[in-house]
XYZ file of C-alpha atoms in Angstrom:
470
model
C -73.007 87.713 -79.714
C -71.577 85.972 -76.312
C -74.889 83.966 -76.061
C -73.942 82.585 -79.654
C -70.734 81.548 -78.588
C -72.196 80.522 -75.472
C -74.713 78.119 -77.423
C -72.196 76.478 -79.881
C -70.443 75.239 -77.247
C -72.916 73.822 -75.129
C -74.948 72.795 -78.194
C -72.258 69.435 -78.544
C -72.987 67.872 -75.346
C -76.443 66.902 -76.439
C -74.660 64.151 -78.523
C -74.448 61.946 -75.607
C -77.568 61.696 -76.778
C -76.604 59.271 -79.588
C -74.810 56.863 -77.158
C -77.540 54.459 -77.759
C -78.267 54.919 -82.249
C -76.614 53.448 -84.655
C -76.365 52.921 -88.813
C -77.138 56.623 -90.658
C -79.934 57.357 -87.589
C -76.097 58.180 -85.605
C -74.669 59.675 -88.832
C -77.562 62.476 -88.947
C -77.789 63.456 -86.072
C -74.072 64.299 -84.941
C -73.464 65.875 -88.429
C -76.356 68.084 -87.930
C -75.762 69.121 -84.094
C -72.190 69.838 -85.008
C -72.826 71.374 -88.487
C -75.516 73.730 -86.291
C -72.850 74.424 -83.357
C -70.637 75.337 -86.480
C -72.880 77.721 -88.118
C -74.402 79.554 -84.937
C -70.239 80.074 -84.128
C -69.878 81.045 -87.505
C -72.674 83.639 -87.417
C -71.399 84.816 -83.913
C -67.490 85.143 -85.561
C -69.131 86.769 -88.250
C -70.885 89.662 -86.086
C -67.348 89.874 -84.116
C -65.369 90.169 -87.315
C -68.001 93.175 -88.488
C -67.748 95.070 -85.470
C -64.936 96.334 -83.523
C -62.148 94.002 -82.739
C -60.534 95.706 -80.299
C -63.059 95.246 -78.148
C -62.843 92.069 -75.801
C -66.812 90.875 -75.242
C -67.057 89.100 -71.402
C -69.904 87.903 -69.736
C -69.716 85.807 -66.546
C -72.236 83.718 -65.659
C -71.342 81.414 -62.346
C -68.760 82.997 -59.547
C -67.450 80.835 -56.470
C -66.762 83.038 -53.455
C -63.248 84.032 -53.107
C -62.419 82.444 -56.159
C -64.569 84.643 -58.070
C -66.095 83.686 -61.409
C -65.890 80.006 -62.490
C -67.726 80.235 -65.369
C -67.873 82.555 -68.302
C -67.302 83.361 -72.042
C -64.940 85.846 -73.153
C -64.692 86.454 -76.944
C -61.775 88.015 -78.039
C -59.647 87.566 -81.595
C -57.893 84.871 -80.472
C -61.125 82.594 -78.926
C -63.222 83.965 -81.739
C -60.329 82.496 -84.090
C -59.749 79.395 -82.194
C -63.114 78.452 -81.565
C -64.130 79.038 -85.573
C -61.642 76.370 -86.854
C -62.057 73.834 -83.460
C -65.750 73.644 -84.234
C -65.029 73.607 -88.206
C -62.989 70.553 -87.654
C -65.205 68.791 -85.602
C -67.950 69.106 -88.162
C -65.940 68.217 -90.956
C -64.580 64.759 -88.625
C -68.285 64.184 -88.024
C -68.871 63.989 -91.623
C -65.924 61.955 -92.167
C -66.846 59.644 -89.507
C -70.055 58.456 -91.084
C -67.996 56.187 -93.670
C -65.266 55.830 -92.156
C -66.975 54.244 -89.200
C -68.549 51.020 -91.572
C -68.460 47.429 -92.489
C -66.125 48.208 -95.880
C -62.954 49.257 -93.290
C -60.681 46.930 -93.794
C -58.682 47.769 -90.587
C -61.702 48.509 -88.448
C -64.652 47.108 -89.504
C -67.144 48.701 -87.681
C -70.158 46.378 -86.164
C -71.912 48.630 -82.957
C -70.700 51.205 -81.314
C -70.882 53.915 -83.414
C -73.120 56.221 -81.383
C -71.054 55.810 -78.427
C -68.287 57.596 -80.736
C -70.269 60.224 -81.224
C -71.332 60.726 -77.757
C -67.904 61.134 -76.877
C -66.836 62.874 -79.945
C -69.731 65.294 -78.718
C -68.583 65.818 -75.093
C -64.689 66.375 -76.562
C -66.192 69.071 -78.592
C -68.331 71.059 -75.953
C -65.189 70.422 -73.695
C -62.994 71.939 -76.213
C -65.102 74.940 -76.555
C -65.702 75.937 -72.875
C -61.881 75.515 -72.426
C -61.433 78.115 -75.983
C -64.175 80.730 -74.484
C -62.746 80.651 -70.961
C -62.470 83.803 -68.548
C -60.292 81.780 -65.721
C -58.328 78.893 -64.460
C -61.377 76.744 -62.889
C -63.043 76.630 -65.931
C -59.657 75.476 -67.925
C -59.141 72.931 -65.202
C -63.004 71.502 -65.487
C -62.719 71.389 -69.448
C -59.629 69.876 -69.015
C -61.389 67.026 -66.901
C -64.128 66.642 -68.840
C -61.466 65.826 -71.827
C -59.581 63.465 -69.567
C -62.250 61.607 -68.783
C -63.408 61.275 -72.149
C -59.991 60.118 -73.096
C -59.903 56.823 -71.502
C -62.783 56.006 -73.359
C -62.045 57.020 -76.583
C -57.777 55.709 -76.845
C -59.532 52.348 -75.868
C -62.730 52.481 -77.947
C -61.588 49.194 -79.837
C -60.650 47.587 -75.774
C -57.188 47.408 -77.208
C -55.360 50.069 -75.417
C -56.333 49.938 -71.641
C -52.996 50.935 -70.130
C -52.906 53.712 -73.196
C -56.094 54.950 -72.266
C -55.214 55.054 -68.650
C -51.348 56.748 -69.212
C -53.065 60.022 -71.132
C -56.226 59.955 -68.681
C -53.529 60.295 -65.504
C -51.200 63.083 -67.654
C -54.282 65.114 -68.268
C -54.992 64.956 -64.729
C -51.544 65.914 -63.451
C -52.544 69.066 -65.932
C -55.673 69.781 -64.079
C -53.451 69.335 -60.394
C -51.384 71.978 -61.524
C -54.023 74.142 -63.120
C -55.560 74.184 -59.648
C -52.412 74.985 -58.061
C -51.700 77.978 -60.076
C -55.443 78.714 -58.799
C -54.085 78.405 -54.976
C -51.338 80.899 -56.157
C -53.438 83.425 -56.982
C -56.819 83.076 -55.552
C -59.220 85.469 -56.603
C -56.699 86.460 -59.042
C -57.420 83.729 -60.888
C -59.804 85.131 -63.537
C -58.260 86.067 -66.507
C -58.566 89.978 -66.139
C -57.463 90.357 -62.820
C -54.132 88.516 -63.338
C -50.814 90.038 -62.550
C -47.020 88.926 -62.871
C -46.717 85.390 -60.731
C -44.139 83.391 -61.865
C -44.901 80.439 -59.561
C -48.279 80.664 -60.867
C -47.274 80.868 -64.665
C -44.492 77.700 -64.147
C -47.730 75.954 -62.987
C -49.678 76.650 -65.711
C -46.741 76.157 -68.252
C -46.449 72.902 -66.998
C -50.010 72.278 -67.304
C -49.621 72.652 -71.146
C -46.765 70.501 -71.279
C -48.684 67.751 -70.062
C -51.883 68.711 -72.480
C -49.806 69.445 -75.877
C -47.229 66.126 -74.508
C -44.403 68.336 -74.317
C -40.597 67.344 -72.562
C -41.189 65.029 -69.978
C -44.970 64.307 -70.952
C -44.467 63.357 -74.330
C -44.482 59.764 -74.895
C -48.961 59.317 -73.880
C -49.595 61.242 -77.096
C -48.091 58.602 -79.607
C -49.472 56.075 -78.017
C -53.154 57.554 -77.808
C -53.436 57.014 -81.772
C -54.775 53.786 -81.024
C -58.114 55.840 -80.546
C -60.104 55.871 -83.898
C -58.756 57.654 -86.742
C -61.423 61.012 -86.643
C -61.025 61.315 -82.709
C -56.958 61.481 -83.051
C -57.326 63.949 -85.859
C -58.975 66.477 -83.486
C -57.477 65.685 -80.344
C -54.117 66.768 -82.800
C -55.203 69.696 -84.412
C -58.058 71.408 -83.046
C -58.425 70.063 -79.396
C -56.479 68.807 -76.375
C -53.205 69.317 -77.759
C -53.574 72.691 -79.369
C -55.189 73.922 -76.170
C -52.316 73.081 -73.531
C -50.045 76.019 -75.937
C -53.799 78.074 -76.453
C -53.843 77.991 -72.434
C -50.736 79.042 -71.861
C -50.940 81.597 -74.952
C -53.871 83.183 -72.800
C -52.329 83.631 -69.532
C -49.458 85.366 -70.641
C -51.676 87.653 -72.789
C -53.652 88.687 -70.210
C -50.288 88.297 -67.128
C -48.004 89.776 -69.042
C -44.958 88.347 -66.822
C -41.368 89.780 -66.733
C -38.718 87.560 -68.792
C -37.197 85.790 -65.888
C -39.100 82.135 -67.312
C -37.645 82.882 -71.084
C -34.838 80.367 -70.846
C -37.099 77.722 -69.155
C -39.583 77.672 -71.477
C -37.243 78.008 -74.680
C -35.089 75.436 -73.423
C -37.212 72.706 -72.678
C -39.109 73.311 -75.971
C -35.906 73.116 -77.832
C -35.024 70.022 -76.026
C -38.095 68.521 -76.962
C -38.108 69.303 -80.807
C -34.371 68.331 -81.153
C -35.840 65.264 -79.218
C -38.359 64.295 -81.656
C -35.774 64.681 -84.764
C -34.237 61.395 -83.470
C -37.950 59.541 -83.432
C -38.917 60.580 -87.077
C -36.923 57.967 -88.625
C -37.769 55.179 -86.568
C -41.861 55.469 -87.288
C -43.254 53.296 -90.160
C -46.516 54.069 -88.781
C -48.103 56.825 -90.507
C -50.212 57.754 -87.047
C -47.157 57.745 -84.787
C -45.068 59.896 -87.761
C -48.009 62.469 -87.343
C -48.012 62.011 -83.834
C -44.281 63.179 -83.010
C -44.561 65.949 -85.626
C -48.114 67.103 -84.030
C -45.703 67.341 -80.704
C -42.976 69.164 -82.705
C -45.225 71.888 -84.873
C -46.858 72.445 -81.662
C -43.759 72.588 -79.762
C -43.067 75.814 -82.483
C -45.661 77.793 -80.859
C -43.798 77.101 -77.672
C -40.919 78.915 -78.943
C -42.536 81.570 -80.260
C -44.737 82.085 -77.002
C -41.343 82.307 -75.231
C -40.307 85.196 -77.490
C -43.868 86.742 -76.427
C -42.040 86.437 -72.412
C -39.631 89.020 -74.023
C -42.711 91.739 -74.419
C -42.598 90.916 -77.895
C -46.592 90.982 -79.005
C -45.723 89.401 -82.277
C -45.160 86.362 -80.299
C -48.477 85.862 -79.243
C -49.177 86.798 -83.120
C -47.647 83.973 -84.510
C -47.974 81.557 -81.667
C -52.125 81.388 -82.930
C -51.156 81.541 -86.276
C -48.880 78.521 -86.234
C -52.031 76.879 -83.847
C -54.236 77.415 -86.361
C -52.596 76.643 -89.427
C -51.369 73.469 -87.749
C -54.768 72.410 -87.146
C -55.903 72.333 -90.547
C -52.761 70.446 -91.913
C -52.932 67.943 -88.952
C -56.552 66.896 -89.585
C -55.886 66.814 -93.110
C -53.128 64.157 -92.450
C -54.995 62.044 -90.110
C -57.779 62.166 -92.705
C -55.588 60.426 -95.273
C -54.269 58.022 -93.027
C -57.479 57.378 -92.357
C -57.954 57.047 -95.981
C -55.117 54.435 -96.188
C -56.742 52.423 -93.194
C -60.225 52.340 -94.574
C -59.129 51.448 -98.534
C -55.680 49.406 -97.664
C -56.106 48.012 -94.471
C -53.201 49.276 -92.943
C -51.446 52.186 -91.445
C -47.818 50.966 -91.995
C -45.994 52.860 -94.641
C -43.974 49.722 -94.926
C -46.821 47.985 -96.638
C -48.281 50.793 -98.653
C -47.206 50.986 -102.354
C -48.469 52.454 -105.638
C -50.913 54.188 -103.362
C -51.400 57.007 -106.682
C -52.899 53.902 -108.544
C -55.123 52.624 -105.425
C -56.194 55.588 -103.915
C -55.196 58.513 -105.876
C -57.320 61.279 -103.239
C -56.139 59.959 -100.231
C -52.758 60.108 -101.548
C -53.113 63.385 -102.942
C -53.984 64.157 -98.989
C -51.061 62.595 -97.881
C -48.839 64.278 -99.761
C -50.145 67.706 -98.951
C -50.491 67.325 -95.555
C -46.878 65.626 -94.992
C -45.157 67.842 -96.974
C -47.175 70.644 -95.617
C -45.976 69.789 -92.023
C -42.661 70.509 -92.750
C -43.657 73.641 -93.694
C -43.593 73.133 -97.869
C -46.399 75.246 -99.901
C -48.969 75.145 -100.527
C -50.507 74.587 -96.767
C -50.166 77.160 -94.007
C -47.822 76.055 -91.775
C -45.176 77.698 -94.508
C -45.884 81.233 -93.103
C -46.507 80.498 -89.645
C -43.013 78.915 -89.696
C -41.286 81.352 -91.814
C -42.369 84.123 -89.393
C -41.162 82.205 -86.397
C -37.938 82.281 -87.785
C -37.383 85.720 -88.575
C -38.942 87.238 -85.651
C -37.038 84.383 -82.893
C -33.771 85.995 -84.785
C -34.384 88.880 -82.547
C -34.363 87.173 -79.445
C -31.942 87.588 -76.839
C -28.660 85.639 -76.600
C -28.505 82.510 -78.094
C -31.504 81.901 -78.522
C -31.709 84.667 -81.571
C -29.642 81.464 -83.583
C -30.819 78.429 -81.357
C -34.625 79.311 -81.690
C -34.731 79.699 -85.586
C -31.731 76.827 -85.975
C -34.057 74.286 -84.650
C -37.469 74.973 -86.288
C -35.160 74.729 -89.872
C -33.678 71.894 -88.605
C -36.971 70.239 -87.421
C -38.389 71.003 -91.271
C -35.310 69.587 -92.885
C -35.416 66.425 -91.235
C -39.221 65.789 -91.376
C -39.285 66.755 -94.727
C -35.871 64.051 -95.660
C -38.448 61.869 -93.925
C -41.667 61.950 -95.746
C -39.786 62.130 -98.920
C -38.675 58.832 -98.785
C -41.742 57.529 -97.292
C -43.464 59.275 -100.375
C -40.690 57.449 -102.739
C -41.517 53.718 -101.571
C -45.283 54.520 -100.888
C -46.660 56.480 -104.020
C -44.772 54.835 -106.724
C -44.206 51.494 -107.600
C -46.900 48.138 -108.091
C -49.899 47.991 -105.400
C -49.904 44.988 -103.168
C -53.526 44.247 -104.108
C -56.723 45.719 -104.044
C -58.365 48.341 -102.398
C -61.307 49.396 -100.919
C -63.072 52.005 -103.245
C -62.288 55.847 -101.871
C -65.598 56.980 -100.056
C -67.331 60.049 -101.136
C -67.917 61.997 -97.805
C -64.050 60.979 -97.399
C -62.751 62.288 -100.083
C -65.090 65.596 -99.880
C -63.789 66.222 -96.131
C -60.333 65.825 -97.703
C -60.982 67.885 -100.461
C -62.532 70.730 -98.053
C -59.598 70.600 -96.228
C -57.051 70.733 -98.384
C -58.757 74.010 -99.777
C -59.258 75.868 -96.383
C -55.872 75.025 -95.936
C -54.385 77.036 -99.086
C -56.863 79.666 -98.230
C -57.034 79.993 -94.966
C -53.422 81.249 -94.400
C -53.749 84.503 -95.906
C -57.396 85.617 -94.045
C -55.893 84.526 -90.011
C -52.588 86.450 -91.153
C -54.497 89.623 -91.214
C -56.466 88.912 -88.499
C -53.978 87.487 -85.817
C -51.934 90.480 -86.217
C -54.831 92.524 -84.039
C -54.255 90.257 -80.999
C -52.161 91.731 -78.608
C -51.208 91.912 -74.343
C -54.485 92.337 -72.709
């Protein structure tokens, strides 16, 4: 089973490969290495899911000295979980990406280059997975550089967005400084299951996450990184960089299981930073920045509820994967309609979309969903995942058992007073002209999406609630 996991996340490097193809030569052969890394994950998640999962499956297979292992796969509930939907999503985004990436975009028409995105799509993804399957800080730090790296190619893949590219490659790496310093910390100690209670070593790594999920004080490179193409922001939102800096720090106090004495500094800067991103809402007419600050918000919910896990509270962790996971599906889901909008309208700015029911009705079915399902409306996931948040964080301590649930309403009130007006002036009324006809590999991804999204929910609810301190 480990060498399955092992082999779907190695298996998406070999699309540097495609750096050189082009046309449907590039199409084929990322959508079958990914669709293949999907289903050998899938089989191994299925074998995991079938057997006993209580068990926690580790193999290491490269050790530094004092350091101890550097290298290894550990598959657990939570990686098995994470890993499914990460390499799901990348599939799907592959599939999307082979008409989205084409002459008939009318925002980015797309002449070469096209195998270079999948080359880097492909070293995102492998990066992604080592970081989901790993059993210790250097491994997290070198995933994390492999994804930094890739970043400043991929924020200025149309060579308009140098400084961009450069802003989230130097964040990322202040995340792998401080990975490495919680490594000093501890030393040997830095594998996974031979932590104990540091907290100089956990502010490290919390800090770390900031900067990879652009949390308070690191918040403003993820915004701007949208002017990467539309597929490689949808996973670096929901099932990659950004979900990973709260997956990381998820981890380490699963396996640490610290004393409460960094509740109130990780509740209150992730309070700060949602109340924070209430007053940018209304000032986005840009569909890809709107998603942006909400992906920093709904992630920034996981926060809270990983603070709650500081208390000894397991259902913390619970719902802290279950809001990742639901948030992932949602998130690509809306960066596949605005996708959508750019490929058919020609634009991204909700200012200049109108009628879209009459132009594109998918897409705008997608849209629709997926905003409204980000403020946590049914029928998407993030409803639940939400809802629990709020009735367990009522049992925190202080005031933080009001201040914890308080904000994540307030959050979906104003998000949702947001898209609904967006939806009034962009839905209804006369088109401004014509549109590009909806692609069919578009609208299926959407389609597939929208559907593991209703679905989904109710499986991972069952199964998140057997993760637990380690």
């Amino acid at each position: 089973m480990i060498e399955l996991f092992l082999a779907s996340a190695l298996l998406p490097f070999i699309l540097v490969l495609a750096w050189k193809t082009e046309g449907k030569s590039a199409d084929t052969f990322a959508s079958t290495v990914l669709g293949l890394s999907f289903l050998i994950n899938a089989a191994g998640a299925y074998e995991f899911f079938t057997g006993d999962t209580s068990k926690v499956y580790h193999t290491a297979y490269v050790s530094a000295g004092n350091l101890g292992e550097v290298f290894g796969v550990t598959a657990d509930v939570a990686s098995v979980l994470m890993g499914l939907f990460s390499i799901l999503i990348a599939f799907l985004l592959a599939v999307y990406s082979a008409q989205y990436f084409s002459q008939s975009n009318r925002t980015f028409p797309m002449g070469p280059g096209k195998g270079r995105f999948y080359g880097l799509l492909g070293l995102l993804t492998g990066a992604t997975m080592v970081f989901i399957y790993s059993t210790n800080l250097v491994q997290f730090a070198i995933a994390l550089e492999i994804m930094a790296i890739v970043m400043l190619y991929l924020v200025n893949f149309y060579e308009n967005a140098k400084e961009d590219a450069l802003k989230a490659f130097l964040v990322l790496n202040l995340g792998v400084l401080l990975i490495l310093g919680a490594v000093a910390v501890l030393g040997g100690g830095q594998e996974l299951d031979k932590m104990t209670a540091n907290n100089t070593a956990l502010l490290l790594v919390m800090f770390a996450s900031f900067a990879m999920s652009s949390q308070l004080l690191f918040y403003s490179w993820l915004p701007d990184s949208t002017a990467s193409p539309v597929p490689a922001s949808a996973y670096i939102h929901s099932a990659s960089i950004v979900p990973l800096g709260s997956f990381m720090l998820f981890r380490v106090i699963q396996y640490m299981k610290p004393d409460d004495s960094t509740f109130w500094v990780l509740g209150s800067l992730t309070v700060a930073l949602i109340l924070l991103m209430m007053i940018y809402y209304p000032l986005q007419r840009d569909a890809k920045k709107l998603l942006a600050y909400s992906t920093i918000a709904q992630i920034g919910v996981s926060y809270i509820t990983l603070a709650y896990a500081l208390l000894g509270h397991t259902v913390g962790l619970q719902i802290a994967l279950y809001q990742v996971v639901n948030h992932a599906v949602v998130k690509a889901l809306g960066f596949a309609s605005v996708g959508g909008l750019a490929y058919s309208l020609g634009t991204t700015d909700m200012k200049l979309v109108k009628g879209m029911r009459k132009t594109v009705p998918w897409t705008s079915i997608a849209w629709f969903l997926s905003f409204l399902g980000m403020t946590g409306v049914l029928p998407l996931g993030l409803f639940f995942s939400k809802a629990f948040t709020v009735m367990v964080t009522r049992h925190a301590k202080g005031i933080a058992s009001w201040l914890f649930p308080g904000v994540v309403l307030l959050d979906a009130a104003i998000l949702l007073v947001i898209v609904l007006l967006w939806f009034r002036e962009s839905f209804f009324g006369e088109p401004n002209g014509e549109a590009e006809k909806e692609p069919a590999l578009m609208v299926a991804v959407m389609v597939v999406l929208i559907l593991i999204g209703i679905v989904a929910p109710w499986v991972t609810l069952d199964i998140v609630q057997k993760i637990g301190f380690l």
